[in-house]
Tab-separated table of C-alpha atoms and ligand atoms in Angstrom:
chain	number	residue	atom	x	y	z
A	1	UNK	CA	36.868	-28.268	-33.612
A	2	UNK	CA	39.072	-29.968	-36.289
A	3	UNK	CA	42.533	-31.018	-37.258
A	4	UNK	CA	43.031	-28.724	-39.584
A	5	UNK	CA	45.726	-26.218	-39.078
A	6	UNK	CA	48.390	-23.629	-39.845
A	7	UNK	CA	51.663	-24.315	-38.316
A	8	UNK	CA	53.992	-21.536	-39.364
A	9	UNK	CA	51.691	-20.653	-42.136
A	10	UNK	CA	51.313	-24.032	-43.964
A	11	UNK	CA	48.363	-26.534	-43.412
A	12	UNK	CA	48.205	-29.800	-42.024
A	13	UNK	CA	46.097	-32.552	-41.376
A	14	UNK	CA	46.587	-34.034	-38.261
A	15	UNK	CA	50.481	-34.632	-38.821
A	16	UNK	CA	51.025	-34.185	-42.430
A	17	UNK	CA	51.595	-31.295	-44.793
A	18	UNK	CA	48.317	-31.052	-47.380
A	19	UNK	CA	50.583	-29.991	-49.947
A	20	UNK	CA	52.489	-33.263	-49.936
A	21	UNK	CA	49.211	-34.927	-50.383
A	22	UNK	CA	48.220	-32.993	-53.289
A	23	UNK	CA	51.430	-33.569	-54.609
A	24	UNK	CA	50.848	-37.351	-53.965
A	25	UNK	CA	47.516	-37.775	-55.184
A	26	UNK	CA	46.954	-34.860	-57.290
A	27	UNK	CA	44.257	-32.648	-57.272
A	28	UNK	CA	41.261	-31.613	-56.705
A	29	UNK	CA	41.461	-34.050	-53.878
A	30	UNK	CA	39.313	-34.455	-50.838
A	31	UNK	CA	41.236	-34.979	-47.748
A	32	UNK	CA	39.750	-35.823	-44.421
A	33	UNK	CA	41.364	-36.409	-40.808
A	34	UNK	CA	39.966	-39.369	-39.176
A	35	UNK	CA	40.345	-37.756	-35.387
A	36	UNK	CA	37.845	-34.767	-36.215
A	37	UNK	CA	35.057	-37.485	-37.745
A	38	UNK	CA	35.389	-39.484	-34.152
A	39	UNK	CA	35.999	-37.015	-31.891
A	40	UNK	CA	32.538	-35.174	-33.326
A	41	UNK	CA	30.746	-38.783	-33.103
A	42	UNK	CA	31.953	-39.147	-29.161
A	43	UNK	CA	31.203	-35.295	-28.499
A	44	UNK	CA	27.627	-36.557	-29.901
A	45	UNK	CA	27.697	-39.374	-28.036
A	46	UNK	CA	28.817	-38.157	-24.932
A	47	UNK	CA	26.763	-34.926	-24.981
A	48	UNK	CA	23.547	-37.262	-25.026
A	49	UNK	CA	24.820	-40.274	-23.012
A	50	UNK	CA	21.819	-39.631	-19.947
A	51	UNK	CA	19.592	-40.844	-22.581
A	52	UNK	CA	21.962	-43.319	-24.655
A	53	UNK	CA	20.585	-43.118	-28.052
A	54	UNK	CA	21.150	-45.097	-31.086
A	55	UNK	CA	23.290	-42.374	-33.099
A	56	UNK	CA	22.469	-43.602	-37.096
A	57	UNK	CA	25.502	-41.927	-39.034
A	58	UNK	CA	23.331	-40.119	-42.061
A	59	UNK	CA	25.265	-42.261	-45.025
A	60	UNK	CA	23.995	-39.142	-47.732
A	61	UNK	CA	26.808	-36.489	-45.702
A	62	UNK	CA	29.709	-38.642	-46.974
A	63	UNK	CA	29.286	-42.168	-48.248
A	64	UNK	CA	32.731	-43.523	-48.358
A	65	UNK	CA	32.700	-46.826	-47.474
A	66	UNK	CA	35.994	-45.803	-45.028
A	67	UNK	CA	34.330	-43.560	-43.288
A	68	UNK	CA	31.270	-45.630	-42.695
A	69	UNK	CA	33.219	-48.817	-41.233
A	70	UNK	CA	34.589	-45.890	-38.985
A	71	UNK	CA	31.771	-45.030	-37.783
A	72	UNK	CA	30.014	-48.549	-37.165
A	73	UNK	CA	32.778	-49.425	-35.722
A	74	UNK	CA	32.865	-46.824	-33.221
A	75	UNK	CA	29.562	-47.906	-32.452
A	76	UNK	CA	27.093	-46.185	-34.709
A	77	UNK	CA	24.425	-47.363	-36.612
A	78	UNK	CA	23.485	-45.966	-40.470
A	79	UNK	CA	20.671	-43.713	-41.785
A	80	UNK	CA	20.153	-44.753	-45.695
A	81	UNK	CA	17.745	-43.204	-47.834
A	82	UNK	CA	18.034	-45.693	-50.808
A	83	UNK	CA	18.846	-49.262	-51.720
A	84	UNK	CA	22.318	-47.919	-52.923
A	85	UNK	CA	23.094	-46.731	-49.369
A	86	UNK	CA	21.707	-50.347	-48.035
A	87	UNK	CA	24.292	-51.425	-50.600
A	88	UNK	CA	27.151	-49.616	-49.005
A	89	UNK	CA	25.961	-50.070	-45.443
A	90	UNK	CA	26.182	-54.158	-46.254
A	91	UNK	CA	29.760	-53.806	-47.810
A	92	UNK	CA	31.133	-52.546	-44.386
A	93	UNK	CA	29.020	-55.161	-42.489
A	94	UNK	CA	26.849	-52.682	-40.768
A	95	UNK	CA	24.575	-54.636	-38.422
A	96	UNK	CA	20.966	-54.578	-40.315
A	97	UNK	CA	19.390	-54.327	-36.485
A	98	UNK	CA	20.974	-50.249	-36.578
A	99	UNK	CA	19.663	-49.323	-39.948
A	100	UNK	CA	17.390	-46.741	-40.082
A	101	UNK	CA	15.479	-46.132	-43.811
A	102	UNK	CA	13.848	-42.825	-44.816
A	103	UNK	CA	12.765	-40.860	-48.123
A	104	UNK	CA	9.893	-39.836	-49.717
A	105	UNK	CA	10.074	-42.528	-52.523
A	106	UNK	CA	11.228	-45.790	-51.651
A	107	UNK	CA	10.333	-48.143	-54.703
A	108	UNK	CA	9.018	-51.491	-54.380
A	109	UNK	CA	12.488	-53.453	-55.127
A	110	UNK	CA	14.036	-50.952	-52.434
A	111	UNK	CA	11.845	-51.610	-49.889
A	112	UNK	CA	11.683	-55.761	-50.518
A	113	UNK	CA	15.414	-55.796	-50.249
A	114	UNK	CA	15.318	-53.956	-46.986
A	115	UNK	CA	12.276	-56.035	-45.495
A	116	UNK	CA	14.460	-59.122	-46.636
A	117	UNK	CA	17.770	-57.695	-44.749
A	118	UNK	CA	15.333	-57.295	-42.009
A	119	UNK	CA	16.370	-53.405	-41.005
A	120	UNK	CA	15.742	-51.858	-38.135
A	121	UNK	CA	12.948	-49.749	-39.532
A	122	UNK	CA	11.691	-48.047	-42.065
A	123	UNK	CA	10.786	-44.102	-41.890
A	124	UNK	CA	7.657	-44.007	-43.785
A	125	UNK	CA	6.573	-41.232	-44.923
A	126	UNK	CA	3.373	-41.165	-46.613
A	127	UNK	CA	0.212	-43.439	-45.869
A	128	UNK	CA	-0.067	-44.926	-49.585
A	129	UNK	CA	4.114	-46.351	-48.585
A	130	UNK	CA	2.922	-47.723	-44.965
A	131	UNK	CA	0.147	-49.804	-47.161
A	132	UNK	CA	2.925	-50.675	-49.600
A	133	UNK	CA	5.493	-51.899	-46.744
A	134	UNK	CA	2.361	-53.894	-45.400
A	135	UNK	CA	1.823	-55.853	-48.476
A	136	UNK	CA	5.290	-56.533	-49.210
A	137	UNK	CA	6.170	-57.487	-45.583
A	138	UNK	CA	2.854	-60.078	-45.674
A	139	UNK	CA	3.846	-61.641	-48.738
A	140	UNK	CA	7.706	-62.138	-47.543
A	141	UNK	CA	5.994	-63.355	-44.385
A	142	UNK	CA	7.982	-60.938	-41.688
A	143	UNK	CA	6.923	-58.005	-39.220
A	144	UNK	CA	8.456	-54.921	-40.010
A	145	UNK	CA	9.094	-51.567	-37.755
A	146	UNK	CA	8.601	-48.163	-39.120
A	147	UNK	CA	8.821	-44.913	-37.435
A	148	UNK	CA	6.094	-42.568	-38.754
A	149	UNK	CA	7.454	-39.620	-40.072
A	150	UNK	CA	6.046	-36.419	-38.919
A	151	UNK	CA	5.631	-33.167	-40.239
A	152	UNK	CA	5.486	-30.501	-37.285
A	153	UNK	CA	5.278	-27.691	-39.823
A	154	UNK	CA	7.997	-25.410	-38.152
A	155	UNK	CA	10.821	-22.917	-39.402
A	156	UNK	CA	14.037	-24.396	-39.030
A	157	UNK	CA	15.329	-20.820	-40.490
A	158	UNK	CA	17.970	-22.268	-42.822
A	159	UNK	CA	18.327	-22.332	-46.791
A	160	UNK	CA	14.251	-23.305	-48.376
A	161	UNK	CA	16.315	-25.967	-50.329
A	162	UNK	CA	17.293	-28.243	-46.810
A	163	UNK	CA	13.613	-26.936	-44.798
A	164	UNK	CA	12.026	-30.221	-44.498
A	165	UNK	CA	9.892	-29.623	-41.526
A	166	UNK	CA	7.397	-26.839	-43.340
A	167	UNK	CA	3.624	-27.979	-44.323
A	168	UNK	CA	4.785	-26.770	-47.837
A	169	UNK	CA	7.574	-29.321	-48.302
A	170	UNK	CA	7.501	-33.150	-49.358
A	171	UNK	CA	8.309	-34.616	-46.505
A	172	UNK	CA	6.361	-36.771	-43.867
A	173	UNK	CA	2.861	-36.595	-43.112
A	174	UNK	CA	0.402	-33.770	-41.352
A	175	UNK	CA	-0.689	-34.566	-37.877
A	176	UNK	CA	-4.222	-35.345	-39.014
A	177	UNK	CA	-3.352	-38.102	-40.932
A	178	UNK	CA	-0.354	-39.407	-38.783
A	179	UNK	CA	-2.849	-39.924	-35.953
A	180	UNK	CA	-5.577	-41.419	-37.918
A	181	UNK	CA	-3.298	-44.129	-38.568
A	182	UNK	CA	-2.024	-44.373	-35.227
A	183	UNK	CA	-5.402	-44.763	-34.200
A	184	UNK	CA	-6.363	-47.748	-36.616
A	185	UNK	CA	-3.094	-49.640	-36.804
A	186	UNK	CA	-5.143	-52.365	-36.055
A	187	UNK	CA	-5.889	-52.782	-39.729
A	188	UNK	CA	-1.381	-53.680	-40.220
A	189	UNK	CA	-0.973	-57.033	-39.537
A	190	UNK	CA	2.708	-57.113	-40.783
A	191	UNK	CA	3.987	-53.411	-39.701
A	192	UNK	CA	4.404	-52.127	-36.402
A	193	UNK	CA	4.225	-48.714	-35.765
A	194	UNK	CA	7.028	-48.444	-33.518
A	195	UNK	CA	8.370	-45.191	-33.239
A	196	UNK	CA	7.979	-41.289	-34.545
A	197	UNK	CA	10.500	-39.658	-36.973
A	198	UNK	CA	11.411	-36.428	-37.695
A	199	UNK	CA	13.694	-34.503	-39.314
A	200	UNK	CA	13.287	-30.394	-39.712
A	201	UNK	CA	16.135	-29.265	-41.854
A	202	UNK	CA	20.081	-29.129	-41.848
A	203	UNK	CA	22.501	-26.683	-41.250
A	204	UNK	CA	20.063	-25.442	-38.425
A	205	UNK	CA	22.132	-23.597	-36.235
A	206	UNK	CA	19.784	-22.866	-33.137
A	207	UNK	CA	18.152	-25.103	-30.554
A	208	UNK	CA	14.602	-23.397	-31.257
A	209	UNK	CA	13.405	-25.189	-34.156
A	210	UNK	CA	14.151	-28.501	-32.536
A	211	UNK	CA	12.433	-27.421	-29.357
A	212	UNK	CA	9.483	-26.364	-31.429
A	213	UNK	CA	9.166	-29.768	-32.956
A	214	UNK	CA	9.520	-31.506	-29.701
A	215	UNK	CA	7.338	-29.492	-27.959
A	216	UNK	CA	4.251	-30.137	-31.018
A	217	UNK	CA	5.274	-33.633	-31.130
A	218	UNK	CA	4.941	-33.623	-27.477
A	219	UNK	CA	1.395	-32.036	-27.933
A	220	UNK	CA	0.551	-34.841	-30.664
A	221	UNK	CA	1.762	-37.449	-27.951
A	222	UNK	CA	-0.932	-36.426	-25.647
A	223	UNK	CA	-3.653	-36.629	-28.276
A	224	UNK	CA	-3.156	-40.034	-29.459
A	225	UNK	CA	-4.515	-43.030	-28.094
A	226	UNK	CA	-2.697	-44.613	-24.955
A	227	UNK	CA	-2.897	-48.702	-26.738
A	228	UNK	CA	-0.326	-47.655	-29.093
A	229	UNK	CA	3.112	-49.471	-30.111
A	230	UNK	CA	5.134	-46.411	-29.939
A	231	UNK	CA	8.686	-47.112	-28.507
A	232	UNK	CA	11.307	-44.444	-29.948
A	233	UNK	CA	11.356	-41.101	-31.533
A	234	UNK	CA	14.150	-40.420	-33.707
A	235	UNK	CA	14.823	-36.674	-34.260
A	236	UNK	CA	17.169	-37.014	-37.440
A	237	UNK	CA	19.824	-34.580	-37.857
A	238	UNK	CA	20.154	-30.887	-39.038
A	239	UNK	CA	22.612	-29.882	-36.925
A	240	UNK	CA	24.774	-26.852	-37.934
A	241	UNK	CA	28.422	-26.573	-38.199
A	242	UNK	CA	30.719	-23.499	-38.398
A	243	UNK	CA	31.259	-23.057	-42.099
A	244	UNK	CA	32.079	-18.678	-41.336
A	245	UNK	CA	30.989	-16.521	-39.026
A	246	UNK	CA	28.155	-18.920	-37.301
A	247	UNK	CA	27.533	-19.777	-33.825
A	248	UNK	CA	26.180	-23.011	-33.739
A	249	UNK	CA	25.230	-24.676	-31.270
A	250	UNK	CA	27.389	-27.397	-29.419
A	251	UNK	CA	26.192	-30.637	-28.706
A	252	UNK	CA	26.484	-30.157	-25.221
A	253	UNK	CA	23.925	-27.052	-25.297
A	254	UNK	CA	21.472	-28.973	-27.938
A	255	UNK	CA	21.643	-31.981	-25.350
A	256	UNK	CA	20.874	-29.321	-22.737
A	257	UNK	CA	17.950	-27.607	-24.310
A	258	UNK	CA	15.995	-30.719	-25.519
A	259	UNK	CA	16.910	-33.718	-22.961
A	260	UNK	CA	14.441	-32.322	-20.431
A	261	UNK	CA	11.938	-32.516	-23.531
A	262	UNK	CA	13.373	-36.006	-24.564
A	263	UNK	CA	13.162	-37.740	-21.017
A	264	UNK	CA	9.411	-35.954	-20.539
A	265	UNK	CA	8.461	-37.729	-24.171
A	266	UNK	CA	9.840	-40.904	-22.245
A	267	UNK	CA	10.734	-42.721	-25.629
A	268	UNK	CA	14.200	-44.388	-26.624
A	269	UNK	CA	15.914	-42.363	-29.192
A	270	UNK	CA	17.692	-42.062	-32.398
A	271	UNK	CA	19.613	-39.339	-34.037
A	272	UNK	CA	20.768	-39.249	-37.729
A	273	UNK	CA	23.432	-36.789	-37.741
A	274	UNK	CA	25.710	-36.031	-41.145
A	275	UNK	CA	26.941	-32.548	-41.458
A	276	UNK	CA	27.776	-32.505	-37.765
A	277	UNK	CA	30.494	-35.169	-38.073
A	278	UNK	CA	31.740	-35.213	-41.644
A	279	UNK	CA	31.126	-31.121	-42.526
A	280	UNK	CA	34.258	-29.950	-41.026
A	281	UNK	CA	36.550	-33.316	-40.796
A	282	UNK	CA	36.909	-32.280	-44.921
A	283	UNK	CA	38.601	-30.107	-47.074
A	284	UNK	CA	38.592	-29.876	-51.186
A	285	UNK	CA	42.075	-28.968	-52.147
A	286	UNK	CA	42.704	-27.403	-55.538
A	287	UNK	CA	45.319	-26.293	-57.978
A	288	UNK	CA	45.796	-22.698	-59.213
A	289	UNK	CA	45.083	-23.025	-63.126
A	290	UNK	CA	45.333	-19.348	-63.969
A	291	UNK	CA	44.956	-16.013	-62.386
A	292	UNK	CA	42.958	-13.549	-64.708
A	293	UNK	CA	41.682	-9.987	-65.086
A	294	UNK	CA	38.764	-9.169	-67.193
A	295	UNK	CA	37.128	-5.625	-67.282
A	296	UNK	CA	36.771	-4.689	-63.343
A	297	UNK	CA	36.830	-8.637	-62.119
A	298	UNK	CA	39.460	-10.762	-61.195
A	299	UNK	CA	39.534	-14.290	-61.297
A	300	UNK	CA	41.521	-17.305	-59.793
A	301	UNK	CA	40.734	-20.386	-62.181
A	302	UNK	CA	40.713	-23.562	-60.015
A	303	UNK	CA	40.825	-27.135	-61.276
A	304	UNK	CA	38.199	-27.821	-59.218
A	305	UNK	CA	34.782	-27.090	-60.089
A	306	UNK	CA	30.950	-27.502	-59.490
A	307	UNK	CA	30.988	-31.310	-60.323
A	308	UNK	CA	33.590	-31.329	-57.627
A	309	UNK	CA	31.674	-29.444	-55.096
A	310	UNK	CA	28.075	-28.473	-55.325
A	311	UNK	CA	27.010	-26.670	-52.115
A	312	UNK	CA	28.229	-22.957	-53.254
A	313	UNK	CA	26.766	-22.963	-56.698
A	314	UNK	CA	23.535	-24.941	-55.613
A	315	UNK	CA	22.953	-23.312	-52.235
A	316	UNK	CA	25.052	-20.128	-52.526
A	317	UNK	CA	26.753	-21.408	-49.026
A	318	UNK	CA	29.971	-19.810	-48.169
A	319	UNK	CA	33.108	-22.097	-47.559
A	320	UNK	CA	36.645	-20.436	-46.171
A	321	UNK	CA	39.220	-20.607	-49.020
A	322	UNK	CA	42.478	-20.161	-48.164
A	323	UNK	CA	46.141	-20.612	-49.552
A	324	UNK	CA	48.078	-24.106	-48.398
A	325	UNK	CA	50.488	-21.867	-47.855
A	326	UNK	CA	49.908	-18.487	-46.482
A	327	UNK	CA	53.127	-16.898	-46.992
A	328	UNK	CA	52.158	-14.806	-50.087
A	329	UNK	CA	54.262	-13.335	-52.924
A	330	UNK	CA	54.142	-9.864	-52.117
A	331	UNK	CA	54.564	-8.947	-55.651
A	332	UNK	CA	51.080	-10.691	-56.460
A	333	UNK	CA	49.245	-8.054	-53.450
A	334	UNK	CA	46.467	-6.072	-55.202
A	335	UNK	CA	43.337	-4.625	-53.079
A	336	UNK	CA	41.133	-6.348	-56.042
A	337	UNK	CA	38.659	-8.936	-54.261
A	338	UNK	CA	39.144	-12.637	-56.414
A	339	UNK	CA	35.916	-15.342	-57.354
A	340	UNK	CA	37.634	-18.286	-56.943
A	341	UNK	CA	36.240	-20.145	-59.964
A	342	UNK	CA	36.258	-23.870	-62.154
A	343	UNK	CA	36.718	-24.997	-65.264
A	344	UNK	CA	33.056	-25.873	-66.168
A	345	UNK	CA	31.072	-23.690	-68.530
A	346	UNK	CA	28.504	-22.239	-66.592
A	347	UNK	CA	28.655	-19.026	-64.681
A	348	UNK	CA	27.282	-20.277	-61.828
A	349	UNK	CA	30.564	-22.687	-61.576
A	350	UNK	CA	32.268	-20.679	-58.758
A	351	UNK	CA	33.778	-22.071	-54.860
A	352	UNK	CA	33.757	-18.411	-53.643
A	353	UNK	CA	33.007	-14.807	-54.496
A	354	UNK	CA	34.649	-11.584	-53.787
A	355	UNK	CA	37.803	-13.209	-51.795
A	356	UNK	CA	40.853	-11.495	-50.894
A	357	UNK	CA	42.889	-14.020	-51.866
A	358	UNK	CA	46.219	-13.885	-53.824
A	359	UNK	CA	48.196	-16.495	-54.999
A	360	UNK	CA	50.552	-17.562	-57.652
A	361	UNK	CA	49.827	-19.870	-60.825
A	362	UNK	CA	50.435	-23.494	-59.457
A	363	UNK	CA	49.979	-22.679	-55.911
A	364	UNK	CA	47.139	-24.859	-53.754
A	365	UNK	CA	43.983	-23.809	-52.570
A	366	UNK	CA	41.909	-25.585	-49.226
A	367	UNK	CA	38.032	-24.928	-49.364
A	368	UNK	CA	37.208	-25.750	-45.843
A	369	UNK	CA	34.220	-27.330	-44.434
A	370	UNK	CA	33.939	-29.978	-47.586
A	371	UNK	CA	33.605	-33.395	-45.960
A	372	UNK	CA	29.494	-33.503	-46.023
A	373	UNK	CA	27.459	-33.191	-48.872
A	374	UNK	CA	31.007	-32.710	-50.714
A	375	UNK	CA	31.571	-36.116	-52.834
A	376	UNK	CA	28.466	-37.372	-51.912
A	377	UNK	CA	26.786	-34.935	-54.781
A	378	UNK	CA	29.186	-34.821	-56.791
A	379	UNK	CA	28.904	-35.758	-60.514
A	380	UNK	CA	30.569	-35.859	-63.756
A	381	UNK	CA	29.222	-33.266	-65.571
A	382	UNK	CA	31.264	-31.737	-68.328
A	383	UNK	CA	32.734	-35.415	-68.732
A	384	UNK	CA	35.270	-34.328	-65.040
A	385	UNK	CA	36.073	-37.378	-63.432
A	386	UNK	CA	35.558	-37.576	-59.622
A	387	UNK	CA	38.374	-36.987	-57.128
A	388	UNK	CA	39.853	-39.106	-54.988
A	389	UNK	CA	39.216	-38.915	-51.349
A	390	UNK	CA	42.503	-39.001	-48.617
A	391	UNK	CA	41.657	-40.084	-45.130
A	392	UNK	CA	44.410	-39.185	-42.699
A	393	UNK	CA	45.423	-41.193	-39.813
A	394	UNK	CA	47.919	-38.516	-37.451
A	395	UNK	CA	51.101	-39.003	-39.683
A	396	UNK	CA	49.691	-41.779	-42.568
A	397	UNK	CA	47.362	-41.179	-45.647
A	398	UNK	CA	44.913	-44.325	-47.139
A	399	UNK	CA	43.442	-43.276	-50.635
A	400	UNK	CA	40.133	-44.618	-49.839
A	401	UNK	CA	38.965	-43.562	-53.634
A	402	UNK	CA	40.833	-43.570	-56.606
A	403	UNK	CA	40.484	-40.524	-58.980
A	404	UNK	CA	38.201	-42.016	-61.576
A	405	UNK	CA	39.550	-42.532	-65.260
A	406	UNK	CA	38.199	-41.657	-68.190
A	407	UNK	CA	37.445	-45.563	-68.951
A	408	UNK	CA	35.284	-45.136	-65.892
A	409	UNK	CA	33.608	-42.217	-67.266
A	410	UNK	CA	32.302	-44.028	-70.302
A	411	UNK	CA	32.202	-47.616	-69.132
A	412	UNK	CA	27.874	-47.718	-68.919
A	413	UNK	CA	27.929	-46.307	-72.744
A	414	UNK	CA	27.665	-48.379	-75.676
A	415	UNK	CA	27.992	-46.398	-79.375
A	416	UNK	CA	25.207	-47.924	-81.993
B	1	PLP	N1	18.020	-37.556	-41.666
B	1	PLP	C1	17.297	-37.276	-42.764
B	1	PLP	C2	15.981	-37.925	-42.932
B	1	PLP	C3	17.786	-36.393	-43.729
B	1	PLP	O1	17.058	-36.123	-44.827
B	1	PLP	C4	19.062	-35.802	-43.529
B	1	PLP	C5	19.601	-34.838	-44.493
B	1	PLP	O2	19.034	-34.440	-45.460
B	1	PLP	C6	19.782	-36.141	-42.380
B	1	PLP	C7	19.227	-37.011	-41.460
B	1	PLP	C8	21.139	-35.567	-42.105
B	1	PLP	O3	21.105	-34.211	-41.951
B	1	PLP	P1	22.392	-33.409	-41.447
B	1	PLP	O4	23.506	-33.742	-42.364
B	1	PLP	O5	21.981	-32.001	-41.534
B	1	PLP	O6	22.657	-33.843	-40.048
């Protein structure tokens, strides 16, 4: 569900034409409608509300500081995965007490900063990091929580680059070793062990792999030792969207399949959900550069490109394109399937392949589904500056980012 939609064959947001934005801000240009991020937080919310978790907005999906304060103030709390993200999550006043920290390789400045804001917890994720929270938290004289992240080793049968819950991958620890320090926390004076993490994989489009995890975490559970400090299990996020043809789950049928698992683990719990709640409340909108024909291919040149939008060059994911405005030129109609394609010089620069798309020179482009993992890894390469981002509000637009200028491109560079 999203407020996205054709009304007599032109797009809007909410209540305004998409083409007037681009013509307002220019393109490429990310434009996002602020009903579709809340009403996917509350679906969330309200799908899980027997249990009332602490839903931790994952700040990676989309970091706008906009769309943050959005969420906290709906009531959610942040997942951050680096001292930049505890950056952002301080701008919008994000109360430290719903902060939720994971990755693989938090550095010793990252993690004193986040001891000091005194966070929620930590998700630690390697034994040689628990040590180094324990030292840091004794010498700035404060008990810390962490969540122990877990690796159930399971298929969460989405792309290998966003698997996280195989033995093969970096993340968390093996059972062995989780439960040998479960059994000796004894020896942290200055970290609790408060809760269990895990996180299998996004885009995960099934409620199987998540009952798989619960049901070995479940297992682990039983085999630890009853004196333990263990108070929540957060299950992180990874749940799919429709980007095509998939048939995701709701929230309501996750909440289904894994609450009688969640209330039989009897812990409190978190969720870190991104995709879910900023996938589809975003769209990349593009200018027409050039349509062009070269032996048996056909081509529709884009000003947006791979810098812009990552996810079908890095993951070969699929994301609808279609025309702002779908009432074609008929003289443009050719059976000839189009790669919608940027400006950068690499051939793997492309938003879609084989479309049946036709449109003229200067017409507008939407590439649906781009409000997670859209801006958030974007970059600058080729020297492109990054597009703004629109938020719309039923019939009002905020820019809450500015195109970047060239200044901006150079301004860490110094010629000697
Ligand atoms: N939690 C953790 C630890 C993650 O690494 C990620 C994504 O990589 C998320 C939550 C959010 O995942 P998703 O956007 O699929 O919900």
């Amino acid at each position: 569900m999203d407020y996205f939609k054709f009304k007599n064959n032109i797009l809007y947001c909410e209540g305004i034409q998409v083409k007037k934005l681009a013509k307002k801000y220019g393109t490429p240009l990310f434009v996002y409608s602020q009903k579709t991020i809340l009403e996917h937080f509350f679906k969330l919310s309200e799908a899980f509300s027997q249990i009332k978790p602490l839903i931790c907005y994952s700040v990676k999906a989309n970091s706008n500081l906009s769309i943050l304060k959005l969420l906290v103030r709906a009531g959610a709390g942040l997942d951050i995965v680096s001292g930049g993200e505890l950056y952002r999550a301080k701008q919008i006043n994000c109360p430290f007490e719903k902060i939720v920290y994971a990755s693989v390789g938090k550095t010793e400045e990252e993690i004193k900063k986040a001891v000091r804001e005194g966070i929620f917890m930590f998700n630690v994720e390697s034994r040689s990091e628990l040590e180094r929270i324990e030292k840091i938290a004794k010498k700035i004289g404060k008990r810390v929580q962490v969540s122990l992240r877990l690796n159930p080793d399971v298929e969460s049968k989405t792309h290998k680059y966003i698997t996280t819950g195989r033995k093969e991958t970096k993340f968390g620890v093996d059972k062995k070793t989780a439960k040998e320090i479960i059994s000796n926390t004894k020896r942290y004076k200055n970290v609790i062990i408060a809760g269990i993490h895990l996180h299998i994989g996004s885009q995960i489009t099934e409620s199987s792999p998540f009952v798989s995890a619960l049901l070995k975490t479940k297992k682990f559970l039983d085999g630890i030792p009853k004196n333990n400090d263990l108070q929540f299990l957060n299950i992180g996020g990874g749940l799919g969207i429709v980007y095509n043809q998939e048939k995701p789950q709701t929230a309501k049928m996750f909440a289904k399949n894994i609450v009688p698992l969640l209330k039989a683990i009897g812990l409190k719990i978190i969720l870190e959900p991104g995709r879910f709640i900023a996938g589809n409340a975003g769209i990349l909108v593009t200018k027409v550069l050039y349509n062009k024909e070269s032996y048996d291919k056909r081509f529709i040149v884009v000003d947006a490109a791979m810098n812009d939008f990552i996810r079908p060059s890095l993951y070969d994911a699929y994301h609808k394109i279609m025309p702002l405005d779908k009432r074609t030129n008929k003289s443009l109609r050719t059976k000839k399937l189009a790669d919608i394609v940027g400006p950068v010089c690499e051939s793997g620069d492309f938003l879609g392949k084989k479309r049946k798309i036709t449109i003229s020179e200067g017409g507008y482009l939407a590439v649906f589904g781009a409000g997670a993992y859209g801006v958030s890894m974007s970059s600058n390469y080729n020297s492109r500056r990054r597009a703004p981002e629109v938020l719309v509000k039923g019939k009002r637009s905020y820019q809450i980012r500015k195109r970047e200028s060239y200044q901006d491109l150079i301004k860490q560079e110094r010629v000697i």
